[in-house]
GROMACS .gro file of C-alpha atoms in nm:
model
  398
    1MET     CA    1   6.540   4.990  -0.112
    2ASN     CA    2   6.207   5.027  -0.289
    3ARG     CA    3   5.999   4.729  -0.394
    4SER     CA    4   5.719   4.724  -0.650
    5ILE     CA    5   5.516   4.459  -0.830
    6ILE     CA    6   5.400   4.552  -1.177
    7SER     CA    7   5.155   4.263  -1.202
    8ILE     CA    8   5.058   3.962  -0.997
    9PHE     CA    9   5.093   3.623  -1.157
   10ILE     CA   10   4.748   3.464  -1.199
   11PHE     CA   11   4.791   3.112  -1.064
   12ILE     CA   12   4.487   2.944  -1.220
   13SER     CA   13   4.275   3.052  -1.516
   14ILE     CA   14   3.897   3.050  -1.485
   15ASN     CA   15   3.826   3.108  -1.853
   16ALA     CA   16   3.507   2.916  -1.917
   17GLN     CA   17   3.473   2.928  -2.296
   18THR     CA   18   3.622   2.583  -2.330
   19ALA     CA   19   3.519   2.239  -2.449
   20SER     CA   20   3.494   2.108  -2.093
   21GLU     CA   21   3.266   2.392  -1.979
   22ALA     CA   22   3.037   2.344  -2.280
   23ILE     CA   23   2.989   1.980  -2.178
   24HIS     CA   24   2.962   2.060  -1.807
   25LEU     CA   25   2.651   2.275  -1.851
   26MET     CA   26   2.433   1.974  -1.948
   27GLU     CA   27   2.640   1.676  -1.833
   28ASP     CA   28   2.451   1.591  -1.512
   29GLU     CA   29   2.096   1.608  -1.647
   30ILE     CA   30   1.878   1.375  -1.438
   31GLY     CA   31   1.520   1.485  -1.511
   32PHE     CA   32   1.251   1.490  -1.245
   33GLY     CA   33   0.969   1.285  -1.095
   34ALA     CA   34   0.977   1.080  -0.774
   35ARG     CA   35   0.835   0.768  -0.940
   36SER     CA   36   1.043   0.791  -1.256
   37LEU     CA   37   1.369   0.853  -1.069
   38ALA     CA   38   1.291   0.566  -0.829
   39LEU     CA   39   1.272   0.346  -1.139
   40GLY     CA   40   1.618   0.465  -1.241
   41GLY     CA   41   1.480   0.693  -1.512
   42ALA     CA   42   1.354   0.393  -1.711
   43TYR     CA   43   1.034   0.578  -1.793
   44THR     CA   44   1.019   0.618  -2.171
   45ALA     CA   45   0.763   0.338  -2.214
   46LEU     CA   46   0.554   0.459  -1.920
   47GLY     CA   47   0.535   0.836  -1.877
   48ASN     CA   48   0.180   0.821  -1.745
   49ASP     CA   49   0.219   1.091  -1.480
   50ALA     CA   50   0.337   1.452  -1.466
   51SER     CA   51   0.703   1.359  -1.521
   52GLY     CA   52   0.604   1.233  -1.866
   53MET     CA   53   0.641   1.597  -1.974
   54TYR     CA   54   1.015   1.532  -1.953
   55TRP     CA   55   1.056   1.158  -2.021
   56ASN     CA   56   0.790   1.097  -2.286
   57PRO     CA   57   0.498   1.338  -2.336
   58ALA     CA   58   0.302   1.067  -2.521
   59GLY     CA   59   0.249   0.899  -2.184
   60LEU     CA   60   0.026   1.187  -2.070
   61ALA     CA   61  -0.252   1.053  -2.292
   62GLY     CA   62  -0.284   0.759  -2.055
   63MET     CA   63  -0.388   0.980  -1.762
   64SER     CA   64  -0.764   0.967  -1.708
   65ASN     CA   65  -0.762   1.200  -1.406
   66GLY     CA   66  -0.618   1.547  -1.362
   67ALA     CA   67  -0.346   1.618  -1.110
   68ILE     CA   68  -0.169   1.899  -0.929
   69TYR     CA   69   0.183   1.801  -0.836
   70PHE     CA   70   0.454   1.943  -0.611
   71GLU     CA   71   0.804   1.810  -0.558
   72SER     CA   72   1.073   1.918  -0.315
   73ASN     CA   73   1.427   1.809  -0.242
   74SER     CA   74   1.696   1.853   0.016
   75LEU     CA   75   2.065   1.774  -0.016
   76PHE     CA   76   2.325   1.647   0.226
   77TYR     CA   77   2.648   1.612   0.034
   78ASN     CA   78   2.986   1.506   0.167
   79ASN     CA   79   3.319   1.404   0.024
   80GLU     CA   80   3.659   1.345   0.177
   81THR     CA   81   3.985   1.476   0.034
   82THR     CA   82   4.337   1.373   0.126
   83TYR     CA   83   4.625   1.615   0.069
   84ILE     CA   84   4.976   1.552   0.205
   85LYS     CA   85   4.827   1.285   0.435
   86GLU     CA   86   4.579   1.535   0.579
   87ARG     CA   87   4.212   1.437   0.542
   88LYS     CA   88   3.926   1.681   0.524
   89ASN     CA   89   3.550   1.630   0.507
   90ASN     CA   90   3.346   1.861   0.286
   91PRO     CA   91   2.982   1.859   0.399
   92LEU     CA   92   2.727   2.055   0.198
   93LEU     CA   93   2.371   2.089   0.327
   94ARG     CA   94   2.083   2.236   0.129
   95SER     CA   95   1.751   2.288   0.304
   96ILE     CA   96   1.422   2.187   0.145
   97GLU     CA   97   1.382   2.346  -0.200
   98VAL     CA   98   1.111   2.332  -0.464
   99ASN     CA   99   1.204   2.080  -0.731
  100GLY     CA  100   0.885   2.089  -0.936
  101VAL     CA  101   0.530   2.219  -0.945
  102GLY     CA  102   0.259   2.194  -1.209
  103ILE     CA  103  -0.083   2.080  -1.319
  104ILE     CA  104  -0.217   1.811  -1.554
  105TYR     CA  105  -0.565   1.842  -1.704
  106PRO     CA  106  -0.750   1.589  -1.926
  107ILE     CA  107  -0.965   1.773  -2.181
  108PRO     CA  108  -1.304   1.603  -2.236
  109THR     CA  109  -1.322   1.441  -2.580
  110VAL     CA  110  -1.587   1.246  -2.771
  111ARG     CA  111  -1.333   0.978  -2.858
  112GLY     CA  112  -0.978   0.903  -2.748
  113SER     CA  113  -0.783   1.117  -2.507
  114LEU     CA  114  -0.625   1.464  -2.496
  115VAL     CA  115  -0.428   1.564  -2.187
  116VAL     CA  116  -0.240   1.891  -2.138
  117GLY     CA  117   0.007   1.988  -1.870
  118VAL     CA  118   0.225   2.276  -1.758
  119GLY     CA  119   0.503   2.256  -1.503
  120TYR     CA  120   0.818   2.417  -1.369
  121ASN     CA  121   1.091   2.167  -1.283
  122ARG     CA  122   1.462   2.146  -1.203
  123ILE     CA  123   1.643   1.893  -1.424
  124ILE     CA  124   2.009   1.966  -1.334
  125SER     CA  125   2.177   2.055  -1.005
  126TYR     CA  126   2.519   2.223  -0.997
  127ASP     CA  127   2.565   2.197  -0.618
  128GLY     CA  128   2.907   2.074  -0.511
  129LEU     CA  129   3.195   2.138  -0.270
  130MET     CA  130   3.561   2.036  -0.252
  131SER     CA  131   3.838   2.167  -0.027
  132PHE     CA  132   4.175   2.064   0.111
  133SER     CA  133   4.465   2.208   0.307
  134GLY     CA  134   4.807   2.098   0.425
  135PHE     CA  135   5.174   2.186   0.450
  136SER     CA  136   5.351   2.112   0.123
  137LEU     CA  137   5.717   2.067   0.032
  138ARG     CA  138   5.633   2.038  -0.338
  139ASP     CA  139   5.707   2.314  -0.585
  140ASN     CA  140   5.401   2.455  -0.766
  141ASP     CA  141   5.599   2.720  -0.963
  142LEU     CA  142   5.407   3.010  -0.810
  143GLY     CA  143   5.609   3.328  -0.844
  144PHE     CA  144   5.597   3.703  -0.892
  145PRO     CA  145   5.789   3.967  -1.090
  146ILE     CA  146   5.929   4.213  -0.835
  147THR     CA  147   6.115   4.534  -0.917
  148VAL     CA  148   6.379   4.655  -0.669
  149ASP     CA  149   6.558   4.986  -0.741
  150GLY     CA  150   6.454   4.970  -1.105
  151ILE     CA  151   6.564   4.610  -1.163
  152GLU     CA  152   6.294   4.347  -1.220
  153LYS     CA  153   6.344   3.983  -1.129
  154TYR     CA  154   6.114   3.685  -1.097
  155TYR     CA  155   6.098   3.538  -0.745
  156LEU     CA  156   5.938   3.208  -0.646
  157PHE     CA  157   5.700   3.156  -0.354
  158SER     CA  158   5.635   2.796  -0.439
  159LYS     CA  159   5.727   2.539  -0.170
  160ASN     CA  160   5.756   2.480   0.205
  161VAL     CA  161   5.423   2.655   0.255
  162GLN     CA  162   5.076   2.591   0.394
  163ARG     CA  163   4.833   2.550   0.103
  164SER     CA  164   4.457   2.546   0.101
  165GLU     CA  165   4.207   2.529  -0.181
  166ARG     CA  166   3.828   2.542  -0.197
  167VAL     CA  167   3.586   2.497  -0.488
  168LEU     CA  168   3.217   2.568  -0.429
  169SER     CA  169   2.938   2.565  -0.686
  170SER     CA  170   2.563   2.607  -0.653
  171GLY     CA  171   2.258   2.650  -0.872
  172GLY     CA  172   2.071   2.449  -1.128
  173LEU     CA  173   1.891   2.436  -1.461
  174GLU     CA  174   1.512   2.459  -1.465
  175GLN     CA  175   1.254   2.429  -1.737
  176LEU     CA  176   0.905   2.574  -1.775
  177THR     CA  177   0.718   2.323  -1.989
  178PHE     CA  178   0.391   2.314  -2.178
  179SER     CA  179   0.304   1.963  -2.288
  180PHE     CA  180   0.025   1.758  -2.437
  181GLY     CA  181  -0.045   1.392  -2.509
  182VAL     CA  182  -0.310   1.272  -2.752
  183ALA     CA  183  -0.439   0.924  -2.834
  184ILE     CA  184  -0.402   0.859  -3.208
  185SER     CA  185  -0.545   0.506  -3.192
  186PRO     CA  186  -0.681   0.274  -2.922
  187VAL     CA  187  -0.327   0.150  -2.851
  188SER     CA  188  -0.101   0.440  -2.956
  189SER     CA  189  -0.041   0.798  -2.847
  190PHE     CA  190   0.171   1.096  -2.945
  191GLY     CA  191   0.297   1.382  -2.731
  192LEU     CA  192   0.489   1.706  -2.754
  193SER     CA  193   0.666   1.921  -2.493
  194ILE     CA  194   0.789   2.276  -2.543
  195SER     CA  195   1.026   2.392  -2.269
  196ARG     CA  196   1.181   2.724  -2.180
  197LEU     CA  197   1.518   2.650  -2.019
  198SER     CA  198   1.676   2.886  -1.767
  199GLY     CA  199   1.973   2.817  -1.545
  200ARG     CA  200   2.233   2.973  -1.321
  201GLU     CA  201   2.554   2.842  -1.169
  202ASP     CA  202   2.757   3.032  -0.909
  203TYR     CA  203   3.113   2.903  -0.900
  204GLU     CA  204   3.391   3.016  -0.667
  205PHE     CA  205   3.751   2.903  -0.651
  206SER     CA  206   3.972   3.018  -0.363
  207PHE     CA  207   4.340   2.943  -0.314
  208SER     CA  208   4.572   3.044  -0.031
  209GLN     CA  209   4.943   2.995   0.028
  210GLU     CA  210   5.102   3.099   0.358
  211ASP     CA  211   5.458   3.103   0.491
  212LEU     CA  212   5.385   2.950   0.832
  213GLN     CA  213   5.747   2.849   0.903
  214ASN     CA  214   5.892   3.186   0.803
  215SER     CA  215   6.100   3.026   0.528
  216TYR     CA  216   6.077   3.343   0.318
  217LYS     CA  217   6.223   3.623   0.530
  218GLU     CA  218   6.491   3.799   0.326
  219PHE     CA  219   6.396   4.114   0.137
  220PRO     CA  220   6.253   4.128  -0.129
  221ILE     CA  221   6.110   3.775  -0.096
  222ASP     CA  222   5.977   3.815   0.257
  223PHE     CA  223   5.646   3.667   0.146
  224ASN     CA  224   5.381   3.618   0.412
  225GLN     CA  225   5.064   3.508   0.230
  226TYR     CA  226   4.908   3.494  -0.115
  227ASP     CA  227   4.528   3.475  -0.160
  228LEU     CA  228   4.337   3.424  -0.483
  229VAL     CA  229   3.959   3.426  -0.523
  230GLN     CA  230   3.799   3.368  -0.863
  231SER     CA  231   3.426   3.364  -0.927
  232LEU     CA  232   3.214   3.281  -1.229
  233ILE     CA  233   2.840   3.337  -1.258
  234THR     CA  234   2.696   3.153  -1.559
  235LYS     CA  235   2.340   3.215  -1.676
  236THR     CA  236   2.184   3.002  -1.949
  237SER     CA  237   1.861   3.016  -2.147
  238GLY     CA  238   1.705   2.843  -2.445
  239TRP     CA  239   1.405   2.666  -2.596
  240ASN     CA  240   1.376   2.290  -2.630
  241LEU     CA  241   1.127   2.079  -2.827
  242ARG     CA  242   1.068   1.717  -2.727
  243ALA     CA  243   0.835   1.470  -2.902
  244GLY     CA  244   0.729   1.123  -2.800
  245PHE     CA  245   0.541   0.817  -2.922
  246LYS     CA  246   0.402   0.526  -2.724
  247THR     CA  247   0.221   0.209  -2.826
  248SER     CA  248   0.104  -0.117  -2.671
  249ALA     CA  249   0.156  -0.453  -2.841
  250ASN     CA  250  -0.093  -0.605  -2.595
  251GLU     CA  251  -0.224  -0.534  -2.247
  252TRP     CA  252   0.109  -0.611  -2.081
  253PHE     CA  253   0.378  -0.500  -2.328
  254GLN     CA  254   0.446  -0.130  -2.402
  255ILE     CA  255   0.701   0.044  -2.624
  256GLY     CA  256   0.797   0.411  -2.606
  257MET     CA  257   1.024   0.643  -2.800
  258ALA     CA  258   1.108   1.010  -2.745
  259PHE     CA  259   1.356   1.251  -2.895
  260SER     CA  260   1.475   1.600  -2.819
  261LEU     CA  261   1.568   1.815  -3.119
  262PRO     CA  262   1.897   2.009  -3.132
  263TYR     CA  263   1.860   2.352  -2.975
  264THR     CA  264   2.060   2.666  -2.901
  265LEU     CA  265   2.161   2.744  -2.544
  266LYS     CA  266   2.252   3.109  -2.480
  267VAL     CA  267   2.523   3.158  -2.219
  268LYS     CA  268   2.609   3.477  -2.029
  269GLU     CA  269   2.913   3.476  -1.803
  270ASN     CA  270   3.036   3.723  -1.542
  271HIS     CA  271   3.393   3.674  -1.423
  272ALA     CA  272   3.574   3.825  -1.126
  273SER     CA  273   3.923   3.768  -0.991
  274SER     CA  274   4.090   3.908  -0.680
  275GLU     CA  275   4.454   3.854  -0.578
  276VAL     CA  276   4.630   3.979  -0.265
  277LEU     CA  277   5.001   3.933  -0.185
  278LEU     CA  278   5.120   4.019   0.168
  279PHE     CA  279   5.478   4.069   0.287
  280ASP     CA  280   5.626   4.038   0.636
  281ASN     CA  281   5.684   4.413   0.666
  282GLY     CA  282   5.320   4.495   0.590
  283ASP     CA  283   5.356   4.573   0.219
  284VAL     CA  284   5.053   4.472   0.014
  285SER     CA  285   5.001   4.420  -0.357
  286ASP     CA  286   4.654   4.347  -0.491
  287VAL     CA  287   4.475   4.317  -0.824
  288THR     CA  288   4.101   4.292  -0.897
  289GLU     CA  289   3.963   4.218  -1.242
  290PHE     CA  290   3.613   4.183  -1.387
  291GLY     CA  291   3.489   4.054  -1.720
  292ARG     CA  292   3.178   3.951  -1.910
  293TYR     CA  293   3.133   3.716  -2.202
  294ASP     CA  294   2.831   3.602  -2.404
  295TYR     CA  295   2.819   3.309  -2.644
  296GLU     CA  296   2.589   3.035  -2.774
  297LEU     CA  297   2.606   2.657  -2.773
  298VAL     CA  298   2.428   2.417  -3.007
  299MET     CA  299   2.319   2.110  -2.810
  300PRO     CA  300   2.287   1.770  -2.983
  301ILE     CA  301   1.981   1.551  -3.036
  302ILE     CA  302   1.876   1.310  -2.759
  303LEU     CA  303   1.702   0.982  -2.845
  304ASP     CA  304   1.522   0.763  -2.589
  305ILE     CA  305   1.380   0.415  -2.649
  306GLY     CA  306   1.215   0.203  -2.382
  307ILE     CA  307   1.001  -0.103  -2.316
  308ALA     CA  308   0.783  -0.191  -2.018
  309VAL     CA  309   0.619  -0.515  -1.914
  310THR     CA  310   0.330  -0.516  -1.668
  311ALA     CA  311   0.168  -0.825  -1.520
  312ASP     CA  312  -0.079  -0.811  -1.232
  313ASN     CA  313   0.093  -0.608  -0.959
  314LEU     CA  314   0.443  -0.610  -1.111
  315ALA     CA  315   0.596  -0.371  -1.366
  316LEU     CA  316   0.941  -0.400  -1.524
  317SER     CA  317   1.083  -0.119  -1.734
  318THR     CA  318   1.404  -0.053  -1.926
  319SER     CA  319   1.523   0.228  -2.149
  320ILE     CA  320   1.828   0.353  -2.334
  321ARG     CA  321   1.928   0.712  -2.410
  322TYR     CA  322   2.163   0.802  -2.696
  323LYS     CA  323   2.351   1.130  -2.708
  324ASN     CA  324   2.658   1.223  -2.910
  325TRP     CA  325   2.844   1.470  -2.689
  326GLY     CA  326   3.090   1.535  -2.970
  327ASP     CA  327   2.810   1.711  -3.160
  328THR     CA  328   2.796   1.986  -2.897
  329GLN     CA  329   2.931   2.298  -3.067
  330PHE     CA  330   2.994   2.666  -3.007
  331ASN     CA  331   2.771   2.861  -3.245
  332LEU     CA  332   2.991   3.050  -3.493
  333ASN     CA  333   2.712   3.198  -3.707
  334ASN     CA  334   2.709   3.539  -3.538
  335ILE     CA  335   3.086   3.576  -3.504
  336ASP     CA  336   3.305   3.751  -3.762
  337HIS     CA  337   3.480   3.487  -3.970
  338GLY     CA  338   3.856   3.491  -3.918
  339SER     CA  339   3.844   3.700  -3.598
  340ASP     CA  340   4.036   3.591  -3.288
  341GLU     CA  341   3.707   3.499  -3.123
  342TYR     CA  342   3.602   3.290  -3.422
  343LEU     CA  343   3.935   3.106  -3.431
  344MET     CA  344   3.922   3.039  -3.056
  345PHE     CA  345   3.574   2.886  -3.071
  346GLU     CA  346   3.659   2.697  -3.389
  347GLU     CA  347   3.951   2.536  -3.205
  348GLU     CA  348   3.728   2.450  -2.908
  349ASN     CA  349   3.478   2.285  -3.145
  350LYS     CA  350   3.759   2.067  -3.275
  351ASN     CA  351   3.850   1.979  -2.916
  352ILE     CA  352   3.491   1.876  -2.843
  353ASN     CA  353   3.483   1.651  -3.150
  354PHE     CA  354   3.813   1.493  -3.049
  355LEU     CA  355   3.768   1.459  -2.672
  356TYR     CA  356   3.401   1.366  -2.636
  357ARG     CA  357   3.211   1.066  -2.765
  358PRO     CA  358   2.864   0.925  -2.832
  359VAL     CA  359   2.723   0.749  -2.527
  360VAL     CA  360   2.433   0.514  -2.461
  361GLN     CA  361   2.283   0.530  -2.114
  362PHE     CA  362   2.106   0.219  -1.988
  363ARG     CA  363   1.837   0.237  -1.720
  364ALA     CA  364   1.616  -0.027  -1.558
  365GLY     CA  365   1.356  -0.035  -1.285
  366ALA     CA  366   1.093  -0.250  -1.117
  367GLU     CA  367   0.771  -0.166  -0.936
  368TYR     CA  368   0.553  -0.392  -0.721
  369LEU     CA  369   0.215  -0.314  -0.565
  370TRP     CA  370   0.151  -0.499  -0.240
  371GLU     CA  371  -0.224  -0.496  -0.185
  372PHE     CA  372  -0.355  -0.518   0.170
  373SER     CA  373  -0.716  -0.486   0.055
  374ASP     CA  374  -0.919  -0.375  -0.246
  375THR     CA  375  -0.871  -0.011  -0.144
  376PHE     CA  376  -0.530  -0.001   0.025
  377GLY     CA  377  -0.181  -0.106  -0.078
  378MET     CA  378   0.188  -0.015  -0.077
  379THR     CA  379   0.416   0.026  -0.379
  380PHE     CA  380   0.783  -0.074  -0.376
  381ARG     CA  381   1.018   0.059  -0.642
  382ALA     CA  382   1.384   0.007  -0.728
  383GLY     CA  383   1.595   0.112  -1.021
  384GLY     CA  384   1.935   0.214  -1.147
  385GLY     CA  385   2.136   0.282  -1.455
  386LEU     CA  386   2.473   0.295  -1.626
  387LEU     CA  387   2.564   0.649  -1.731
  388PRO     CA  388   2.890   0.651  -1.932
  389SER     CA  389   3.116   0.954  -1.910
  390PRO     CA  390   3.110   1.187  -2.213
  391GLU     CA  391   3.491   1.186  -2.222
  392GLY     CA  392   3.635   0.946  -2.473
  393ASN     CA  393   3.926   0.831  -2.257
  394SER     CA  394   3.744   0.833  -1.922
  395LYS     CA  395   3.661   0.529  -1.710
  396ALA     CA  396   3.455   0.733  -1.462
  397ASP     CA  397   3.116   0.593  -1.559
  398GLN     CA  398   2.835   0.640  -1.307
   0.00000   0.00000   0.00000
């Protein structure tokens, strides 16, 4: 008897032009700056160091001295998964990487202050790992159309098997920023940042199903192992404009506000999928597919408002950030109206409006300078925040 497989059933789709992927690209934005992040990101009313280029460029006007800055980071990431009572640790280690580098320069002025800065910084990390494996009695409906002697039937290879799955992602989103802050009065300042965004995420999903107990041994369903590997490389680029304002009510009370205008994020995706099905007698069926897709996203406005109180050696700071995730949209302007592509993205835009919500992030931090002498001291910082999930029905706030 002759056996043939016309096509392999694709177990999981990796199509990324969806509402969830549009949100994912910017969901975990954390900014940069050792001091600002130590304060929980409550930096809108401060911003008086290099990280003000991101949090509030108006804060740069308060810098009287120039600076060259360099930031690095390393990552040790671990999670534990449980599948069919089998536990597995997923450690992910990243060696020391550059997180930011730049320069701040105060321009001499007759009156007031003018400070410019340029920097290259990572504001989002896509690094993550999840995997599990175990013997499963549950049916996952995995099957294949097999033709024997001209007759095609659908056969299941879906339970009493060893299953394993692994999801690995890496990369990040960086911005090259030119920024300035200028004093517009003795107590107020204005700032502007222009950023070129560029990002890349490498995503890989692998799935394997193996007949360890030889449960499938009768022809034509003498399945031995099925392997699926799907990869997605996503590259993003765009321009972002951010403006900020800062003022002092008195020497100890400061107010800051910053907003990021809506902008277009260009997305280029490269897909690949490889499937291999092995049989006990050595027969092999395999399929490899490649694809590319380009599209654009319109990202919503971001509004930050913060206050800071400083007294002697103590500083307290809070801020809120508003963002309506439901305003994220696929750009339809350059797509033929009524085409299948247009209708697909139009439907995804409706899904974004329905599934995702406006959120208000709350951040707070404290800083204390412990002086040992007039020339030496140590600063202690602590901070945190509440970052609601963009999903309307989610309780997974951070």
